[in-house]
mmCIF file of C-alpha atoms in Angstrom:
data_model
loop_
_atom_site.group_PDB
_atom_site.id
_atom_site.type_symbol
_atom_site.label_atom_id
_atom_site.label_comp_id
_atom_site.label_asym_id
_atom_site.label_seq_id
_atom_site.Cartn_x
_atom_site.Cartn_y
_atom_site.Cartn_z
ATOM 1 C CA MET A 1 42.235 -45.459 -47.719
ATOM 2 C CA ASP A 2 41.977 -43.777 -44.668
ATOM 3 C CA GLU A 3 38.789 -41.775 -43.976
ATOM 4 C CA GLU A 4 39.062 -38.130 -44.171
ATOM 5 C CA VAL A 5 38.822 -36.455 -40.465
ATOM 6 C CA ILE A 6 36.635 -33.491 -40.321
ATOM 7 C CA ASP A 7 37.330 -30.748 -38.015
ATOM 8 C CA PRO A 8 34.172 -29.849 -36.024
ATOM 9 C CA THR A 9 34.718 -26.311 -36.244
ATOM 10 C CA ASP A 10 34.572 -26.408 -40.153
ATOM 11 C CA LEU A 11 30.784 -27.805 -39.693
ATOM 12 C CA PRO A 12 27.970 -25.036 -40.252
ATOM 13 C CA VAL A 13 26.550 -23.768 -36.968
ATOM 14 C CA PHE A 14 23.020 -24.371 -38.725
ATOM 15 C CA PRO A 15 23.159 -27.061 -41.358
ATOM 16 C CA GLU A 16 21.284 -27.070 -44.554
ATOM 17 C CA ASP A 17 17.586 -28.292 -44.527
ATOM 18 C CA THR A 18 17.303 -27.745 -40.994
ATOM 19 C CA LEU A 19 14.652 -25.278 -39.003
ATOM 20 C CA ALA A 20 17.025 -23.358 -37.615
ATOM 21 C CA ARG A 21 19.151 -22.647 -41.060
ATOM 22 C CA ARG A 22 15.447 -21.569 -42.735
ATOM 23 C CA ILE A 23 14.675 -19.363 -39.826
ATOM 24 C CA ILE A 24 17.815 -17.598 -40.437
ATOM 25 C CA ASP A 25 17.647 -17.440 -44.248
ATOM 26 C CA ARG A 26 14.276 -15.876 -43.783
ATOM 27 C CA LEU A 27 15.394 -13.165 -41.310
ATOM 28 C CA LYS A 28 17.625 -12.077 -44.153
ATOM 29 C CA ASP A 29 14.803 -11.238 -46.035
ATOM 30 C CA ARG A 30 14.810 -7.426 -45.922
ATOM 31 C CA ARG A 31 10.638 -7.335 -46.150
ATOM 32 C CA VAL A 32 10.817 -9.900 -43.303
ATOM 33 C CA LEU A 33 13.155 -7.553 -41.251
ATOM 34 C CA ALA A 34 10.695 -4.430 -42.041
ATOM 35 C CA VAL A 35 8.032 -5.901 -40.697
ATOM 36 C CA LEU A 36 9.560 -7.323 -37.592
ATOM 37 C CA ILE A 37 10.902 -3.599 -37.165
ATOM 38 C CA ILE A 38 7.178 -1.965 -37.680
ATOM 39 C CA VAL A 39 5.937 -4.930 -35.014
ATOM 40 C CA PHE A 40 8.328 -4.906 -32.263
ATOM 41 C CA ALA A 41 9.602 -1.416 -32.351
ATOM 42 C CA PRO A 42 6.356 0.279 -30.567
ATOM 43 C CA MET A 43 6.511 -2.888 -28.119
ATOM 44 C CA VAL A 44 10.147 -1.891 -27.403
ATOM 45 C CA GLY A 45 9.144 1.608 -26.938
ATOM 46 C CA TRP A 46 6.238 0.939 -24.477
ATOM 47 C CA VAL A 47 8.616 -1.229 -22.410
ATOM 48 C CA GLY A 48 11.188 1.327 -22.194
ATOM 49 C CA PHE A 49 8.545 4.218 -21.138
ATOM 50 C CA THR A 50 6.946 1.975 -18.404
ATOM 51 C CA MET A 51 10.530 1.111 -17.245
ATOM 52 C CA TYR A 52 11.606 5.130 -17.069
ATOM 53 C CA SER A 53 8.109 5.595 -15.540
ATOM 54 C CA ASP A 54 8.939 3.200 -12.934
ATOM 55 C CA LEU A 55 12.161 4.521 -12.130
ATOM 56 C CA THR A 56 11.935 8.061 -12.196
ATOM 57 C CA SER A 57 8.217 8.730 -10.911
ATOM 58 C CA PRO A 58 7.336 9.673 -7.426
ATOM 59 C CA ASN A 59 5.133 7.487 -5.210
ATOM 60 C CA TYR A 60 3.823 10.511 -3.236
ATOM 61 C CA ALA A 61 3.126 14.184 -3.553
ATOM 62 C CA SER A 62 1.784 16.973 -1.853
ATOM 63 C CA ALA A 63 -0.385 20.151 -3.094
ATOM 64 C CA THR A 64 -1.315 23.798 -1.917
ATOM 65 C CA ILE A 65 -3.949 25.550 -3.670
ATOM 66 C CA TYR A 66 -4.175 29.066 -3.772
ATOM 67 C CA ASP A 67 -6.900 31.424 -5.295
ATOM 68 C CA GLU A 68 -6.457 33.856 -7.853
ATOM 69 C CA ASN A 69 -5.570 36.401 -5.669
ATOM 70 C CA GLY A 70 -2.710 34.206 -4.184
ATOM 71 C CA GLY A 71 -4.792 33.696 -0.995
ATOM 72 C CA TYR A 72 -4.336 30.064 0.618
ATOM 73 C CA LEU A 73 -7.349 27.896 0.176
ATOM 74 C CA GLU A 74 -6.421 24.141 1.238
ATOM 75 C CA SER A 75 -3.761 21.278 0.885
ATOM 76 C CA VAL A 76 -4.030 17.622 -0.396
ATOM 77 C CA GLU A 77 -1.487 14.716 -0.164
ATOM 78 C CA GLY A 78 -1.513 11.363 -1.406
ATOM 79 C CA PRO A 79 -0.159 8.634 -3.931
ATOM 80 C CA VAL A 80 0.846 9.341 -7.728
ATOM 81 C CA ALA A 81 -0.302 7.278 -10.547
ATOM 82 C CA ALA A 82 2.384 7.698 -13.144
ATOM 83 C CA THR A 83 2.917 4.284 -15.000
ATOM 84 C CA TRP A 84 0.495 3.188 -17.635
ATOM 85 C CA ARG A 85 -1.172 0.372 -14.996
ATOM 86 C CA GLU A 86 -1.347 2.977 -12.431
ATOM 87 C CA LEU A 87 -3.121 5.469 -14.426
ATOM 88 C CA ALA A 88 -5.427 2.737 -15.656
ATOM 89 C CA ILE A 89 -6.734 1.312 -12.046
ATOM 90 C CA GLY A 90 -6.869 4.897 -10.522
ATOM 91 C CA LEU A 91 -8.819 4.871 -7.472
ATOM 92 C CA SER A 92 -10.979 1.866 -8.480
ATOM 93 C CA GLU A 93 -8.805 -0.384 -5.897
ATOM 94 C CA THR A 94 -9.461 2.314 -3.227
ATOM 95 C CA GLU A 95 -12.262 1.847 -0.703
ATOM 96 C CA SER A 96 -12.673 5.689 0.166
ATOM 97 C CA LEU A 97 -10.661 8.976 0.599
ATOM 98 C CA ASP A 98 -10.049 10.744 3.842
ATOM 99 C CA PRO A 99 -10.225 14.388 3.882
ATOM 100 C CA GLY A 100 -7.171 16.019 2.753
ATOM 101 C CA HIS A 101 -6.282 13.027 0.761
ATOM 102 C CA GLY A 102 -6.303 12.313 -2.974
ATOM 103 C CA MET A 103 -4.616 10.829 -5.855
ATOM 104 C CA PHE A 104 -2.318 12.623 -8.339
ATOM 105 C CA PHE A 105 -2.145 11.424 -12.004
ATOM 106 C CA ARG A 106 1.001 12.565 -13.628
ATOM 107 C CA HIS A 107 1.067 12.542 -17.594
ATOM 108 C CA LYS A 108 3.899 13.169 -19.991
ATOM 109 C CA GLN A 109 2.318 16.324 -21.706
ATOM 110 C CA GLU A 110 -0.568 18.819 -21.495
ATOM 111 C CA LYS A 111 -3.302 17.520 -23.666
ATOM 112 C CA GLU A 112 -7.330 17.232 -23.615
ATOM 113 C CA ARG A 113 -7.848 14.290 -21.604
ATOM 114 C CA ALA A 114 -11.076 11.977 -20.448
ATOM 115 C CA TYR A 115 -11.525 10.281 -17.208
ATOM 116 C CA VAL A 116 -14.087 7.784 -16.272
ATOM 117 C CA MET A 117 -15.514 6.052 -13.206
ATOM 118 C CA ARG A 118 -15.026 2.511 -14.383
ATOM 119 C CA ASP A 119 -14.876 0.155 -11.340
ATOM 120 C CA MET A 120 -15.320 2.871 -8.827
ATOM 121 C CA THR A 121 -17.150 2.508 -5.358
ATOM 122 C CA PHE A 122 -17.387 6.090 -4.340
ATOM 123 C CA PRO A 123 -17.908 9.202 -5.883
ATOM 124 C CA ILE A 124 -15.208 11.938 -6.285
ATOM 125 C CA ASP A 125 -14.382 15.591 -7.452
ATOM 126 C CA ILE A 126 -11.742 15.498 -10.577
ATOM 127 C CA ILE A 127 -9.669 18.508 -10.911
ATOM 128 C CA PHE A 128 -8.064 18.838 -14.188
ATOM 129 C CA ILE A 129 -4.562 21.471 -13.848
ATOM 130 C CA ASP A 130 -2.575 22.547 -16.981
ATOM 131 C CA ALA A 131 1.190 22.627 -17.176
ATOM 132 C CA ASP A 132 1.587 25.861 -15.352
ATOM 133 C CA GLY A 133 -0.697 24.483 -12.475
ATOM 134 C CA THR A 134 -3.779 26.394 -13.529
ATOM 135 C CA ILE A 135 -7.240 24.666 -12.663
ATOM 136 C CA THR A 136 -8.760 24.335 -15.963
ATOM 137 C CA THR A 137 -11.933 22.250 -15.046
ATOM 138 C CA ILE A 138 -13.660 20.563 -12.067
ATOM 139 C CA HIS A 139 -15.911 17.619 -12.434
ATOM 140 C CA HIS A 140 -18.051 16.299 -9.405
ATOM 141 C CA ALA A 141 -18.323 12.825 -10.928
ATOM 142 C CA GLU A 142 -21.226 10.433 -9.582
ATOM 143 C CA LEU A 143 -20.890 6.591 -9.401
ATOM 144 C CA GLU A 144 -21.892 4.773 -12.508
ATOM 145 C CA THR A 145 -25.172 2.891 -12.507
ATOM 146 C CA ASP A 146 -25.754 1.769 -16.140
ATOM 147 C CA GLY A 147 -22.562 0.503 -16.891
ATOM 148 C CA GLU A 148 -20.592 1.163 -20.276
ATOM 149 C CA PRO A 149 -20.512 3.374 -21.899
ATOM 150 C CA TYR A 150 -19.383 5.514 -19.259
ATOM 151 C CA THR A 151 -19.613 9.258 -18.750
ATOM 152 C CA GLU A 152 -16.594 10.848 -20.037
ATOM 153 C CA TYR A 153 -15.258 13.592 -17.606
ATOM 154 C CA ARG A 154 -13.266 15.897 -19.987
ATOM 155 C CA GLY A 155 -10.677 18.774 -19.465
ATOM 156 C CA ARG A 156 -7.198 20.068 -20.839
ATOM 157 C CA ALA A 157 -4.762 18.837 -18.117
ATOM 158 C CA LYS A 158 -1.379 17.650 -17.708
ATOM 159 C CA TYR A 159 -1.992 16.614 -14.225
ATOM 160 C CA VAL A 160 -5.302 15.294 -12.591
ATOM 161 C CA LEU A 161 -5.990 15.343 -8.908
ATOM 162 C CA GLU A 162 -8.992 13.155 -7.669
ATOM 163 C CA VAL A 163 -10.155 14.277 -4.248
ATOM 164 C CA PRO A 164 -13.241 13.416 -2.097
ATOM 165 C CA TYR A 165 -16.737 14.104 -3.348
ATOM 166 C CA GLN A 166 -17.454 17.978 -3.371
ATOM 167 C CA TRP A 167 -14.230 18.694 -1.375
ATOM 168 C CA THR A 168 -13.865 21.323 -3.956
ATOM 169 C CA ILE A 169 -17.071 23.056 -3.072
ATOM 170 C CA GLU A 170 -16.736 22.716 0.636
ATOM 171 C CA ASN A 171 -13.160 24.528 0.453
ATOM 172 C CA ASP A 172 -14.155 27.121 -2.270
ATOM 173 C CA ILE A 173 -11.940 25.870 -4.789
ATOM 174 C CA ALA A 174 -12.528 27.006 -8.617
ATOM 175 C CA VAL A 175 -11.361 27.267 -12.314
ATOM 176 C CA GLY A 176 -8.672 29.623 -12.430
ATOM 177 C CA ASP A 177 -7.129 28.774 -8.998
ATOM 178 C CA THR A 178 -3.517 27.584 -8.864
ATOM 179 C CA VAL A 179 -2.137 24.111 -7.597
ATOM 180 C CA GLN A 180 1.497 23.885 -6.531
ATOM 181 C CA ILE A 181 2.475 20.288 -6.598
ATOM 182 C CA GLU A 182 5.667 18.935 -4.819
ATOM 183 C CA TRP A 183 6.871 15.492 -5.979
ATOM 184 C CA GLY A 184 8.279 13.087 -3.802
ATOM 185 C CA PRO A 185 11.767 11.440 -4.831
ATOM 186 C CA PRO A 186 11.976 8.909 -7.317
ATOM 187 C CA ARG A 187 10.839 5.380 -6.805
ATOM 188 C CA VAL A 188 14.159 3.756 -7.411
ATOM 189 C CA ARG A 189 17.372 4.626 -5.570
ATOM 190 C CA ASN A 190 20.885 3.961 -6.923
ATOM 191 C CA GLY A 191 23.656 3.526 -4.647
ATOM 192 C CA GLY A 192 21.722 5.784 -1.994
ATOM 193 C CA SER A 193 21.162 8.532 -4.170
ATOM 194 C CA THR A 194 17.851 9.312 -5.909
ATOM 195 C CA VAL A 195 17.777 9.479 -9.704
ATOM 196 C CA VAL A 196 16.638 13.121 -9.919
ATOM 197 C CA ALA A 197 18.704 14.372 -12.779
ATOM 198 C CA ILE A 198 16.204 12.665 -15.261
ATOM 199 C CA ILE A 199 13.018 13.710 -13.603
ATOM 200 C CA GLU A 200 14.414 17.434 -13.767
ATOM 201 C CA ASP A 201 15.247 17.222 -17.424
ATOM 202 C CA GLU A 202 11.916 15.892 -18.219
ATOM 203 C CA HIS A 203 9.677 17.760 -15.645
ATOM 204 C CA GLY A 204 11.746 20.882 -14.717
ATOM 205 C CA PRO A 205 11.798 21.571 -10.748
ATOM 206 C CA ASP A 206 9.844 19.353 -8.665
ATOM 207 C CA VAL A 207 7.292 22.250 -8.026
ATOM 208 C CA VAL A 208 4.750 22.649 -10.977
ATOM 209 C CA ALA A 209 4.162 26.426 -10.182
ATOM 210 C CA PRO A 210 6.125 29.273 -8.516
ATOM 211 C CA GLU A 211 4.910 29.821 -4.975
ATOM 212 C CA PRO A 212 2.696 33.025 -5.165
ATOM 213 C CA TYR A 213 2.242 35.275 -2.183
ATOM 214 C CA ARG A 214 0.555 33.825 0.571
ATOM 215 C CA PRO A 215 -1.425 36.401 2.720
ATOM 216 C CA PRO A 216 -3.351 35.188 5.952
ATOM 217 C CA SER A 217 -6.109 32.694 5.140
ATOM 218 C CA SER A 218 -9.308 34.552 4.158
ATOM 219 C CA PRO A 219 -12.638 34.136 2.058
ATOM 220 C CA ARG A 220 -12.631 34.416 -1.281
ATOM 221 C CA SER A 221 -13.179 37.656 -2.599
ATOM 222 C CA SER A 222 -16.391 37.939 -4.863
ATOM 223 C CA ALA A 223 -14.949 40.303 -7.112
#
C-alpha cells in the first residue's frame, strides 16, 4: 500500500507541543493581552514622544528680554534642551558659559517645575518663564557641596533659561520682565524643507510673546 503523501502546506505553522505553539496559545489569553498592553503601551508612547522631540525641536534659540515698560534689557542665545536626555543632562557636560550665552529648556506645557545642580561645575542663574513669556522666578544657583539631596530651585514655567551666575543682576533683569524667544528651525529636514507644520500646531508661531514697543535702551524705572 502506498504511503499517503502529505502536502507541506497542510502542516501547521506551529506544531502542537512546541514552545512556539505554547507562546501563541498564551498570547490568545485576554488576560495576558491586557497585561502586555498595560506594560508596553507607556513604553511605546515614550519612544514616540522622544522621536517627536528629536524631529521637531530646534537645536538653537535666541531671546530678547524687555522690562515691564517694554524697554530693552539684554539678549541671550544658546542651544536648546528638549528631548528627555537633554533635559536631564542640561549644562552638566558644559565647562562654562560665555556672557550673552545660555541654555534653553523647552517643555510641553506650563507647570510648577524643580531644577537641581546635579553634576554642575559652575554656578548659574535659573530663569523660569511662563507660556506667555513672562519671567515668574529667578534663582541664583550655587554649586552643590554636600551631594544628595540636592537643593531644588522651583518655579512655574513652560520654558527655563540658564545663564551665567548673577547675569540677571548685572543686567537688571527681574520677575515680571518679558522674554521673547525665537526658536531655530527643526533638527530634521525632509527633502530639503524643514518640518515646521508640526511645531506650529504644537507650540504656535516661533515666538513666545509678541514683540512689545522697544524704546532706546535706558535704565530701569524705579516706579
